[in-house]
Amino acid sequence: MKYLAEFRNGEIAQRLAAEIRRMTTRRWAIMEVCGGQTHAIIRNGIDQLLPPEIELIHGPGCPVCVTPLEVIDKALAIAARPDVIFCSFGDMLRVPGSRHDLFRVKSEGGDVRVVYSPLDAVAIARDNPHKQVVFFGIGFETTAPANAMAVVVAKRQGLKNFSMLVSHVLVPPAIEAIMNSPSNRVQAFLAAGHVCSVMGYWQYPPLAEKYRAPIVVTGFEPLDILEGIRRAVRQLEAGAAYVENAYPRAVTFEGNQPAQRMLAEVFEPTDRAWRGIGVIPNSGWRLRDAYRAFDAEARFDVADIRAQEPPICRSGDVLQGKIKPIECPAFGNPCTPRTPLGATMVSSEGACAAYYNYGRFARAG
Amino acid sequence: MCLGIPGRVQEIYEADGIRMGKVNFGGVVKEVCLDYVPEIAVGDYTIVHVGFAITRIDEASAQESLRLFQKLGVLDEELQPEQHAGASGPPACPVHPWGGAAPDER
Ligand code: SF4
């Protein structure tokens, strides 16, 4: 995009930070919901530009991080089958299941393929009629329209050898779960800009009101994030709690209507387990009955697989903003991006990995 | 995985009944599904996520955001001397440091 350099302008960033410093009179805890924002914040040192009173809490918005262990185990079981071509986004390959990861399945001869788009998996199914092709359908509301389309296209093409292991998660129920937690410290949210590109932000005003928490729809460039923080602080300082859109170039109130129609056609709400957090009611999507024939869980009889998370990993607390990655005793030793114990270290957008990769070994601020 | 990438639509066509296109991401051109952005035209900017355009980027809004950021900067400069001069004293208004009136946002 031709404005990209301008939205990264360091001089204006300093001025926005100065503005935030001037407004801030007391301590505030603001959660950036999206892992992409966490990554941008740490990479650009945005947290270090802020006054010490402002604490950024990293939210659960990383699909790779929150995909439950048992879903990974189901993926591993399906991918190991000789009749299956298992397709996934690349960043799921290193997520550890109970015993190993998809990379291991691949190195042991499993046909595991990284695709750029779910439509690529549909094309692979068409080209390999004698194989079962399974796509790992994870992600938040941003990814879901793409996965929904893949199922619809497979159905339209009459493919009998395509299915999807679906584990979609949704942002608003996660916000509710965080605010309902007795140990919650979050006072305002930076809502994930690209989730809102799809869903709009019509779902948020009742949440802002119910929890008396400002919600600011925020983009991903350094200036976008600083502006999101500035607006959140301005509301907090004024005792206000409403929804603002600080990312109007990509987000409207209604969101992407064709995408929302497609989502409603293909998916219905369901309870979902979040890795490290547990089950959040109505926090996910599953395939509707009309598309159930494409459900890999049923096709491969893995619905009953259960798994236990490693007890030393604190990623659940990290994902809910209760601790910072460096407060986990395993951070850096033994847990690193090369030897991850938990999902938040596996995904490059995970908070633990962001801290590790940018050398944040000491408590900042 | 969850970061959308902005790119410029270079070509639009139909494949298997789906609206597809070529999108240029700073020199790298990829095939992208444009079905969810029926209004998009060649030359428009869009945000692409896992091979799907999810939204059109509105240039006017981009410029408006940049103008707002610049204005905050200008405001900052205007306040600077005052801040230096009054470094030992309290700012004019602790609640509204810009002097009581919120900067015009829209
Ligand atoms: S540092 Fe590793 S073990 Fe600790 S919470 Fe993060 S992912 Fe889990």
Tab-separated table of C-alpha atoms and ligand atoms in Angstrom:
chain	number	residue	atom	x	y	z
A	1	MET	CA	0.000	0.000	0.000
A	2	LYS	CA	1.349	3.356	-0.966
A	3	TYR	CA	0.810	4.864	2.503
A	4	LEU	CA	2.747	2.165	4.294
A	5	ALA	CA	5.892	4.213	4.914
A	6	GLU	CA	3.847	7.100	6.272
A	7	PHE	CA	2.026	4.861	8.747
A	8	ARG	CA	5.457	3.861	10.063
A	9	ASN	CA	6.763	7.413	10.424
A	10	GLY	CA	8.949	7.401	13.529
A	11	GLU	CA	8.776	11.119	14.132
A	12	ILE	CA	4.977	11.150	14.223
A	13	ALA	CA	5.078	8.051	16.414
A	14	GLN	CA	7.170	9.975	18.939
A	15	ARG	CA	4.654	12.810	18.869
A	16	LEU	CA	1.702	10.442	19.344
A	17	ALA	CA	3.561	8.876	22.251
A	18	ALA	CA	4.151	12.335	23.717
A	19	GLU	CA	0.439	13.029	23.406
A	20	ILE	CA	-0.324	9.783	25.263
A	21	ARG	CA	2.191	10.684	27.980
A	22	ARG	CA	0.550	14.056	28.446
A	23	MET	CA	-2.914	12.541	28.794
A	24	THR	CA	-1.973	9.815	31.226
A	25	THR	CA	-2.570	10.591	34.897
A	26	ARG	CA	-2.677	7.085	36.381
A	27	ARG	CA	-2.097	3.389	35.689
A	28	TRP	CA	-4.127	1.721	32.947
A	29	ALA	CA	-4.089	-1.830	31.588
A	30	ILE	CA	-5.024	-2.129	27.922
A	31	MET	CA	-5.289	-5.430	26.081
A	32	GLU	CA	-4.416	-5.755	22.411
A	33	VAL	CA	-6.594	-8.676	21.414
A	34	CYS	CA	-4.716	-9.727	18.303
A	35	GLY	CA	-1.412	-11.597	18.177
A	36	GLY	CA	-0.493	-9.666	15.049
A	37	GLN	CA	-0.698	-6.482	17.080
A	38	THR	CA	1.364	-8.006	19.890
A	39	HIS	CA	4.017	-8.816	17.334
A	40	ALA	CA	3.956	-5.297	15.858
A	41	ILE	CA	4.101	-3.758	19.343
A	42	ILE	CA	7.149	-5.725	20.409
A	43	ARG	CA	8.912	-5.500	17.034
A	44	ASN	CA	8.520	-1.738	16.883
A	45	GLY	CA	9.132	-1.189	20.577
A	46	ILE	CA	5.784	0.575	20.947
A	47	ASP	CA	5.445	-0.562	24.558
A	48	GLN	CA	8.743	1.174	25.312
A	49	LEU	CA	7.498	4.448	23.839
A	50	LEU	CA	4.618	4.526	26.292
A	51	PRO	CA	4.619	6.084	29.733
A	52	PRO	CA	5.256	3.530	32.497
A	53	GLU	CA	1.660	3.880	33.714
A	54	ILE	CA	0.319	2.264	30.540
A	55	GLU	CA	0.559	-1.502	30.579
A	56	LEU	CA	-0.165	-3.411	27.392
A	57	ILE	CA	-1.562	-6.852	28.102
A	58	HIS	CA	-1.238	-9.336	25.297
A	59	GLY	CA	-4.503	-10.994	24.388
A	60	PRO	CA	-5.568	-14.407	23.152
A	61	GLY	CA	-5.861	-13.426	19.498
A	62	CYS	CA	-3.462	-15.879	17.948
A	63	PRO	CA	-5.237	-18.842	16.347
A	64	VAL	CA	-2.084	-20.944	16.345
A	65	CYS	CA	-1.713	-20.353	20.089
A	66	VAL	CA	-5.263	-21.085	21.121
A	67	THR	CA	-5.946	-24.180	19.033
A	68	PRO	CA	-6.501	-26.838	21.699
A	69	LEU	CA	-4.038	-29.631	22.195
A	70	GLU	CA	-6.622	-32.272	21.411
A	71	VAL	CA	-7.360	-30.682	18.040
A	72	ILE	CA	-3.630	-30.860	17.269
A	73	ASP	CA	-3.669	-34.503	18.328
A	74	LYS	CA	-6.631	-35.120	16.015
A	75	ALA	CA	-4.725	-33.452	13.185
A	76	LEU	CA	-1.700	-35.645	13.898
A	77	ALA	CA	-3.812	-38.798	13.895
A	78	ILE	CA	-5.428	-37.900	10.573
A	79	ALA	CA	-2.183	-36.702	8.944
A	80	ALA	CA	-0.403	-39.966	9.800
A	81	ARG	CA	-2.847	-42.020	7.752
A	82	PRO	CA	-1.387	-43.334	4.494
A	83	ASP	CA	-4.527	-42.479	2.511
A	84	VAL	CA	-4.474	-38.799	3.544
A	85	ILE	CA	-2.921	-35.624	2.159
A	86	PHE	CA	-3.045	-33.222	5.080
A	87	CYS	CA	-3.013	-29.523	4.176
A	88	SER	CA	-2.364	-26.723	6.633
A	89	PHE	CA	-1.162	-23.163	6.965
A	90	GLY	CA	2.579	-23.330	7.573
A	91	ASP	CA	2.600	-22.023	11.119
A	92	MET	CA	0.593	-24.998	12.417
A	93	LEU	CA	3.322	-27.498	11.537
A	94	ARG	CA	5.476	-26.867	14.578
A	95	VAL	CA	2.699	-26.643	17.137
A	96	PRO	CA	3.332	-29.494	19.559
A	97	GLY	CA	0.586	-31.994	20.202
A	98	SER	CA	0.728	-34.333	23.161
A	99	ARG	CA	3.700	-36.211	21.729
A	100	HIS	CA	4.954	-34.576	18.544
A	101	ASP	CA	4.021	-32.170	15.746
A	102	LEU	CA	3.009	-32.206	12.080
A	103	PHE	CA	6.637	-31.759	11.024
A	104	ARG	CA	7.420	-35.074	12.664
A	105	VAL	CA	4.519	-36.733	10.853
A	106	LYS	CA	5.898	-35.319	7.616
A	107	SER	CA	9.458	-36.461	8.314
A	108	GLU	CA	8.127	-39.913	9.069
A	109	GLY	CA	6.553	-40.115	5.637
A	110	GLY	CA	3.145	-38.489	6.127
A	111	ASP	CA	1.909	-36.392	3.212
A	112	VAL	CA	1.655	-33.035	4.986
A	113	ARG	CA	1.514	-30.000	2.725
A	114	VAL	CA	1.681	-26.312	3.490
A	115	VAL	CA	-0.842	-24.277	1.536
A	116	TYR	CA	-1.174	-20.530	1.193
A	117	SER	CA	-4.954	-20.566	0.832
A	118	PRO	CA	-7.663	-23.113	1.672
A	119	LEU	CA	-8.628	-23.048	-2.008
A	120	ASP	CA	-5.225	-24.609	-2.731
A	121	ALA	CA	-6.292	-27.607	-0.642
A	122	VAL	CA	-9.489	-27.923	-2.688
A	123	ALA	CA	-7.384	-27.930	-5.860
A	124	ILE	CA	-5.163	-30.652	-4.392
A	125	ALA	CA	-8.289	-32.723	-3.661
A	126	ARG	CA	-9.450	-32.310	-7.240
A	127	ASP	CA	-6.050	-33.359	-8.578
A	128	ASN	CA	-5.765	-36.397	-6.261
A	129	PRO	CA	-9.091	-38.217	-6.478
A	130	HIS	CA	-7.670	-41.384	-4.926
A	131	LYS	CA	-6.504	-39.623	-1.765
A	132	GLN	CA	-8.428	-38.082	1.075
A	133	VAL	CA	-7.463	-34.398	1.344
A	134	VAL	CA	-7.970	-32.794	4.730
A	135	PHE	CA	-7.569	-29.084	5.413
A	136	PHE	CA	-6.768	-27.828	8.903
A	137	GLY	CA	-9.446	-25.130	9.252
A	138	ILE	CA	-8.371	-22.960	12.149
A	139	GLY	CA	-8.437	-19.239	12.748
A	140	PHE	CA	-10.477	-16.300	13.965
A	141	GLU	CA	-13.196	-14.489	12.047
A	142	THR	CA	-10.588	-13.237	9.550
A	143	THR	CA	-9.738	-16.706	8.279
A	144	ALA	CA	-13.195	-18.238	8.558
A	145	PRO	CA	-14.629	-16.736	5.329
A	146	ALA	CA	-11.793	-18.308	3.341
A	147	ASN	CA	-12.375	-21.691	4.950
A	148	ALA	CA	-16.132	-21.399	4.451
A	149	MET	CA	-15.581	-20.701	0.773
A	150	ALA	CA	-13.329	-23.759	0.432
A	151	VAL	CA	-16.097	-26.006	1.762
A	152	VAL	CA	-18.668	-24.395	-0.515
A	153	VAL	CA	-16.426	-24.782	-3.563
A	154	ALA	CA	-15.715	-28.430	-2.680
A	155	LYS	CA	-19.437	-29.069	-2.404
A	156	ARG	CA	-20.166	-27.273	-5.656
A	157	GLN	CA	-17.516	-29.369	-7.407
A	158	GLY	CA	-18.955	-32.537	-5.909
A	159	LEU	CA	-15.667	-33.525	-4.264
A	160	LYS	CA	-16.035	-36.620	-2.112
A	161	ASN	CA	-12.409	-36.661	-0.977
A	162	PHE	CA	-12.182	-33.227	0.663
A	163	SER	CA	-12.866	-32.495	4.316
A	164	MET	CA	-11.909	-29.945	6.938
A	165	LEU	CA	-10.790	-30.283	10.530
A	166	VAL	CA	-12.599	-27.234	11.862
A	167	SER	CA	-11.516	-25.376	14.983
A	168	HIS	CA	-12.633	-21.794	14.525
A	169	VAL	CA	-12.629	-19.368	17.416
A	170	LEU	CA	-14.402	-16.041	17.887
A	171	VAL	CA	-13.275	-12.790	19.472
A	172	PRO	CA	-16.355	-11.426	21.322
A	173	PRO	CA	-16.843	-14.483	23.602
A	174	ALA	CA	-13.120	-14.339	24.412
A	175	ILE	CA	-13.484	-10.698	25.490
A	176	GLU	CA	-16.383	-11.756	27.726
A	177	ALA	CA	-14.371	-14.604	29.225
A	178	ILE	CA	-11.504	-12.238	30.029
A	179	MET	CA	-13.756	-9.618	31.597
A	180	ASN	CA	-15.667	-12.236	33.594
A	181	SER	CA	-12.483	-13.683	35.090
A	182	PRO	CA	-12.130	-12.744	38.780
A	183	SER	CA	-8.439	-11.951	38.308
A	184	ASN	CA	-9.015	-9.740	35.302
A	185	ARG	CA	-6.921	-6.558	35.101
A	186	VAL	CA	-7.904	-5.423	31.607
A	187	GLN	CA	-9.617	-2.039	31.454
A	188	ALA	CA	-9.767	-1.383	27.713
A	189	PHE	CA	-9.378	-3.299	24.471
A	190	LEU	CA	-7.689	-2.651	21.168
A	191	ALA	CA	-9.961	-4.707	18.925
A	192	ALA	CA	-8.308	-6.636	16.095
A	193	GLY	CA	-8.572	-4.587	12.917
A	194	HIS	CA	-8.753	-7.417	10.430
A	195	VAL	CA	-11.291	-9.427	12.389
A	196	CYS	CA	-13.374	-6.243	12.275
A	197	SER	CA	-12.771	-5.873	8.530
A	198	VAL	CA	-14.818	-9.047	8.207
A	199	MET	CA	-17.230	-8.763	11.142
A	200	GLY	CA	-17.549	-5.000	11.493
A	201	TYR	CA	-17.866	-3.768	15.058
A	202	TRP	CA	-21.614	-3.944	15.600
A	203	GLN	CA	-20.992	-6.738	18.125
A	204	TYR	CA	-18.954	-4.524	20.438
A	205	PRO	CA	-21.133	-1.691	21.808
A	206	PRO	CA	-23.042	-4.037	24.180
A	207	LEU	CA	-19.691	-5.378	25.461
A	208	ALA	CA	-18.220	-1.907	26.030
A	209	GLU	CA	-21.335	-0.977	27.949
A	210	LYS	CA	-21.673	-4.200	29.954
A	211	TYR	CA	-18.063	-4.185	31.143
A	212	ARG	CA	-17.564	-0.406	31.195
A	213	ALA	CA	-14.519	-0.895	28.977
A	214	PRO	CA	-13.489	1.231	25.989
A	215	ILE	CA	-13.026	-0.805	22.803
A	216	VAL	CA	-11.002	0.770	20.002
A	217	VAL	CA	-10.824	-0.919	16.607
A	218	THR	CA	-7.117	-0.728	15.805
A	219	GLY	CA	-4.892	-1.421	12.804
A	220	PHE	CA	-1.433	-2.937	12.662
A	221	GLU	CA	1.020	-0.234	11.655
A	222	PRO	CA	2.908	1.531	14.449
A	223	LEU	CA	0.913	4.754	14.070
A	224	ASP	CA	-2.354	2.801	14.020
A	225	ILE	CA	-1.487	1.095	17.276
A	226	LEU	CA	-0.367	4.284	18.976
A	227	GLU	CA	-3.553	5.983	17.826
A	228	GLY	CA	-5.612	3.073	19.206
A	229	ILE	CA	-3.835	3.423	22.538
A	230	ARG	CA	-4.259	7.198	22.513
A	231	ARG	CA	-8.008	6.863	22.042
A	232	ALA	CA	-8.300	4.143	24.670
A	233	VAL	CA	-6.386	6.273	27.183
A	234	ARG	CA	-8.457	9.318	26.343
A	235	GLN	CA	-11.642	7.366	27.108
A	236	LEU	CA	-10.205	5.830	30.266
A	237	GLU	CA	-9.047	9.197	31.568
A	238	ALA	CA	-12.487	10.657	30.841
A	239	GLY	CA	-14.300	7.736	32.488
A	240	ALA	CA	-15.928	6.860	29.180
A	241	ALA	CA	-16.549	3.405	27.692
A	242	TYR	CA	-17.678	3.239	24.098
A	243	VAL	CA	-16.553	1.777	20.788
A	244	GLU	CA	-14.310	3.798	18.471
A	245	ASN	CA	-12.980	2.942	15.038
A	246	ALA	CA	-9.340	3.989	14.699
A	247	TYR	CA	-8.904	1.899	11.545
A	248	PRO	CA	-11.545	3.400	9.227
A	249	ARG	CA	-9.537	2.813	6.063
A	250	ALA	CA	-10.159	-0.938	6.388
A	251	VAL	CA	-13.119	-1.310	8.759
A	252	THR	CA	-16.769	-0.270	8.633
A	253	PHE	CA	-19.418	-0.690	11.322
A	254	GLU	CA	-21.246	-3.371	9.315
A	255	GLY	CA	-18.113	-5.173	8.146
A	256	ASN	CA	-17.932	-7.350	5.064
A	257	GLN	CA	-21.506	-8.377	4.324
A	258	PRO	CA	-20.840	-11.022	1.641
A	259	ALA	CA	-18.331	-12.693	3.972
A	260	GLN	CA	-20.742	-12.614	6.928
A	261	ARG	CA	-23.492	-14.142	4.776
A	262	MET	CA	-21.154	-16.941	3.735
A	263	LEU	CA	-20.132	-17.571	7.349
A	264	ALA	CA	-23.770	-17.835	8.412
A	265	GLU	CA	-24.450	-20.222	5.560
A	266	VAL	CA	-21.600	-22.618	6.401
A	267	PHE	CA	-21.019	-22.344	10.157
A	268	GLU	CA	-23.023	-22.342	13.363
A	269	PRO	CA	-21.858	-21.371	16.874
A	270	THR	CA	-20.503	-24.035	19.197
A	271	ASP	CA	-18.656	-24.241	22.515
A	272	ARG	CA	-14.894	-24.358	21.950
A	273	ALA	CA	-11.938	-25.230	24.091
A	274	TRP	CA	-9.109	-22.666	23.934
A	275	ARG	CA	-5.637	-23.984	24.521
A	276	GLY	CA	-4.474	-23.024	27.976
A	277	ILE	CA	-7.823	-21.421	28.838
A	278	GLY	CA	-10.455	-24.127	28.601
A	279	VAL	CA	-13.945	-24.183	27.169
A	280	ILE	CA	-15.604	-20.842	26.423
A	281	PRO	CA	-19.328	-21.132	25.641
A	282	ASN	CA	-20.334	-20.299	22.065
A	283	SER	CA	-16.812	-19.189	21.275
A	284	GLY	CA	-16.356	-21.148	18.079
A	285	TRP	CA	-17.904	-22.239	14.831
A	286	ARG	CA	-18.549	-25.681	13.454
A	287	LEU	CA	-19.941	-26.813	10.120
A	288	ARG	CA	-23.714	-26.702	9.771
A	289	ASP	CA	-25.588	-29.912	8.991
A	290	ALA	CA	-25.748	-29.060	5.292
A	291	TYR	CA	-21.932	-29.207	5.219
A	292	ARG	CA	-21.376	-31.922	7.824
A	293	ALA	CA	-20.262	-34.314	5.067
A	294	PHE	CA	-17.065	-32.246	4.944
A	295	ASP	CA	-16.309	-32.634	8.638
A	296	ALA	CA	-12.980	-34.441	9.003
A	297	GLU	CA	-13.643	-35.305	12.668
A	298	ALA	CA	-16.579	-37.464	11.705
A	299	ARG	CA	-14.980	-38.871	8.574
A	300	PHE	CA	-11.880	-40.092	10.388
A	301	ASP	CA	-13.432	-40.991	13.691
A	302	VAL	CA	-11.155	-38.811	15.836
A	303	ALA	CA	-13.880	-36.976	17.751
A	304	ASP	CA	-13.057	-38.819	20.958
A	305	ILE	CA	-9.354	-37.975	21.181
A	306	ARG	CA	-8.602	-36.163	24.453
A	307	ALA	CA	-5.350	-34.563	25.606
A	308	GLN	CA	-3.704	-33.064	28.683
A	309	GLU	CA	-1.583	-29.916	28.444
A	310	PRO	CA	1.929	-29.920	29.925
A	311	PRO	CA	1.594	-28.650	33.503
A	312	ILE	CA	4.605	-26.301	33.494
A	313	CYS	CA	3.444	-24.250	30.511
A	314	ARG	CA	1.666	-21.072	31.654
A	315	SER	CA	0.421	-20.099	28.191
A	316	GLY	CA	-3.139	-20.021	29.478
A	317	ASP	CA	-2.181	-17.270	31.901
A	318	VAL	CA	-0.211	-15.495	29.178
A	319	LEU	CA	-3.189	-15.680	26.809
A	320	GLN	CA	-5.477	-14.144	29.397
A	321	GLY	CA	-3.053	-11.394	30.311
A	322	LYS	CA	-2.474	-12.719	33.830
A	323	ILE	CA	1.295	-13.000	33.442
A	324	LYS	CA	3.898	-11.731	30.995
A	325	PRO	CA	5.849	-14.413	29.090
A	326	ILE	CA	9.025	-13.660	31.039
A	327	GLU	CA	7.195	-14.453	34.262
A	328	CYS	CA	6.868	-18.094	33.158
A	329	PRO	CA	9.643	-20.109	34.826
A	330	ALA	CA	10.186	-22.086	31.634
A	331	PHE	CA	10.657	-18.985	29.431
A	332	GLY	CA	13.974	-19.206	27.558
A	333	ASN	CA	14.955	-22.327	29.412
A	334	PRO	CA	13.835	-24.869	28.442
A	335	CYS	CA	11.128	-23.196	26.389
A	336	THR	CA	12.367	-21.455	23.222
A	337	PRO	CA	10.999	-21.110	19.666
A	338	ARG	CA	13.200	-24.077	18.679
A	339	THR	CA	12.026	-26.178	21.612
A	340	PRO	CA	8.577	-24.806	22.364
A	341	LEU	CA	6.588	-26.174	25.277
A	342	GLY	CA	3.466	-24.214	24.571
A	343	ALA	CA	1.653	-22.742	21.653
A	344	THR	CA	2.442	-19.131	22.577
A	345	MET	CA	6.116	-19.916	21.940
A	346	VAL	CA	5.421	-21.831	18.740
A	347	SER	CA	3.639	-19.226	16.727
A	348	SER	CA	5.777	-16.274	15.657
A	349	GLU	CA	2.756	-14.154	16.589
A	350	GLY	CA	2.527	-15.711	20.027
A	351	ALA	CA	3.423	-13.494	22.953
A	352	CYS	CA	6.157	-15.812	24.285
A	353	ALA	CA	7.835	-16.005	20.864
A	354	ALA	CA	7.555	-12.255	20.337
A	355	TYR	CA	9.293	-11.642	23.668
A	356	TYR	CA	11.954	-14.239	22.937
A	357	ASN	CA	12.656	-13.150	19.359
A	358	TYR	CA	13.039	-9.493	20.276
A	359	GLY	CA	15.228	-10.154	23.258
A	360	ARG	CA	12.726	-9.138	25.940
A	361	PHE	CA	14.208	-11.136	28.765
A	362	ALA	CA	13.771	-8.546	31.473
A	363	ARG	CA	10.614	-6.882	32.642
A	364	ALA	CA	10.210	-3.694	30.633
A	365	GLY	CA	8.978	-0.427	32.097
B	1	MET	CA	-1.016	-16.426	9.865
B	2	CYS	CA	-3.466	-13.818	10.980
B	3	LEU	CA	-1.891	-10.703	9.489
B	4	GLY	CA	-3.605	-9.390	6.409
B	5	ILE	CA	-1.329	-7.934	3.771
B	6	PRO	CA	-2.201	-4.855	1.717
B	7	GLY	CA	-1.787	-5.076	-2.029
B	8	ARG	CA	-2.989	-3.510	-5.284
B	9	VAL	CA	-5.463	-5.265	-7.562
B	10	GLN	CA	-3.866	-5.681	-10.965
B	11	GLU	CA	-6.272	-7.927	-12.839
B	12	ILE	CA	-9.726	-9.391	-12.259
B	13	TYR	CA	-11.143	-12.546	-13.850
B	14	GLU	CA	-13.401	-15.499	-13.150
B	15	ALA	CA	-12.263	-19.066	-12.464
B	16	ASP	CA	-14.605	-21.955	-11.644
B	17	GLY	CA	-17.416	-19.523	-10.984
B	18	ILE	CA	-15.383	-17.551	-8.434
B	19	ARG	CA	-14.222	-13.967	-8.787
B	20	MET	CA	-10.440	-14.123	-8.711
B	21	GLY	CA	-7.687	-11.640	-9.379
B	22	LYS	CA	-3.998	-10.891	-9.387
B	23	VAL	CA	-2.856	-8.712	-6.519
B	24	ASN	CA	0.529	-7.025	-6.375
B	25	PHE	CA	2.188	-6.935	-2.949
B	26	GLY	CA	5.087	-4.562	-3.486
B	27	GLY	CA	6.337	-6.505	-6.506
B	28	VAL	CA	5.184	-10.014	-5.593
B	29	VAL	CA	2.036	-10.924	-7.526
B	30	LYS	CA	-0.339	-13.554	-6.170
B	31	GLU	CA	-3.653	-15.029	-7.182
B	32	VAL	CA	-6.351	-13.919	-4.755
B	33	CYS	CA	-10.043	-14.669	-4.331
B	34	LEU	CA	-12.017	-11.420	-4.754
B	35	ASP	CA	-15.465	-12.927	-4.186
B	36	TYR	CA	-15.994	-11.151	-0.862
B	37	VAL	CA	-15.171	-7.704	-2.271
B	38	PRO	CA	-17.563	-7.433	-5.220
B	39	GLU	CA	-17.098	-3.659	-5.406
B	40	ILE	CA	-13.343	-3.802	-5.903
B	41	ALA	CA	-11.822	-2.633	-9.202
B	42	VAL	CA	-8.442	-2.822	-10.872
B	43	GLY	CA	-6.142	-0.276	-9.257
B	44	ASP	CA	-7.837	-0.468	-5.841
B	45	TYR	CA	-5.960	-1.453	-2.717
B	46	THR	CA	-7.158	-4.362	-0.632
B	47	ILE	CA	-6.149	-6.359	2.434
B	48	VAL	CA	-5.561	-10.014	1.666
B	49	HIS	CA	-5.694	-12.794	4.207
B	50	VAL	CA	-4.934	-16.451	3.371
B	51	GLY	CA	-5.561	-15.815	-0.305
B	52	PHE	CA	-8.809	-13.891	0.159
B	53	ALA	CA	-9.372	-10.163	-0.157
B	54	ILE	CA	-11.371	-9.232	2.936
B	55	THR	CA	-11.724	-5.490	2.549
B	56	ARG	CA	-11.068	-2.604	0.219
B	57	ILE	CA	-8.725	-0.019	1.663
B	58	ASP	CA	-10.232	3.390	1.539
B	59	GLU	CA	-7.672	5.966	0.385
B	60	ALA	CA	-9.630	8.925	1.688
B	61	SER	CA	-9.691	7.391	5.181
B	62	ALA	CA	-5.987	6.634	4.984
B	63	GLN	CA	-5.284	10.260	4.174
B	64	GLU	CA	-7.619	11.439	6.891
B	65	SER	CA	-5.852	9.271	9.491
B	66	LEU	CA	-2.494	10.633	8.394
B	67	ARG	CA	-3.819	14.191	8.567
B	68	LEU	CA	-5.043	13.548	12.102
B	69	PHE	CA	-1.668	12.144	13.133
B	70	GLN	CA	0.071	15.127	11.557
B	71	LYS	CA	-2.303	17.491	13.327
B	72	LEU	CA	-1.523	15.872	16.658
B	73	GLY	CA	2.096	16.461	15.769
B	74	VAL	CA	1.462	20.117	15.003
B	75	LEU	CA	-0.442	20.419	18.245
B	76	ASP	CA	2.472	18.870	20.010
B	77	GLU	CA	4.860	21.434	18.580
B	78	GLU	CA	2.598	24.270	19.620
B	79	LEU	CA	2.511	22.902	23.132
B	80	GLN	CA	6.237	22.256	23.326
B	81	PRO	CA	7.424	25.790	24.256
B	82	GLU	CA	4.725	26.052	26.872
B	83	GLN	CA	5.756	22.705	28.268
B	84	HIS	CA	9.405	23.708	28.434
B	85	ALA	CA	8.614	27.087	29.951
B	86	GLY	CA	6.309	25.588	32.500
B	87	ALA	CA	8.353	22.513	33.223
B	88	SER	CA	8.250	23.148	36.953
B	89	GLY	CA	4.594	24.161	37.056
B	90	PRO	CA	1.518	22.056	36.353
B	91	PRO	CA	0.204	21.816	32.790
B	92	ALA	CA	-2.710	24.087	31.920
B	93	CYS	CA	-5.317	21.383	32.379
B	94	PRO	CA	-4.461	17.920	33.592
B	95	VAL	CA	-7.570	16.300	32.131
B	96	HIS	CA	-7.430	17.899	28.703
B	97	PRO	CA	-3.776	18.661	28.067
B	98	TRP	CA	-4.649	20.183	24.730
B	99	GLY	CA	-6.336	23.015	26.575
B	100	GLY	CA	-9.862	21.913	27.353
B	101	ALA	CA	-11.122	21.224	23.829
B	102	ALA	CA	-10.671	17.830	22.268
B	103	PRO	CA	-8.869	18.038	18.925
B	104	ASP	CA	-11.265	17.848	16.047
B	105	GLU	CA	-11.324	14.182	15.093
B	106	ARG	CA	-13.589	14.242	12.129
C	1	SF4	S1	7.414	-19.548	27.898
C	1	SF4	FE1	6.896	-21.567	27.023
C	1	SF4	S2	6.246	-22.785	28.764
C	1	SF4	FE2	6.169	-20.639	29.432
C	1	SF4	S3	4.053	-19.945	28.960
C	1	SF4	FE3	5.284	-19.438	27.173
C	1	SF4	S4	5.009	-21.213	25.821
C	1	SF4	FE4	4.358	-21.908	27.878
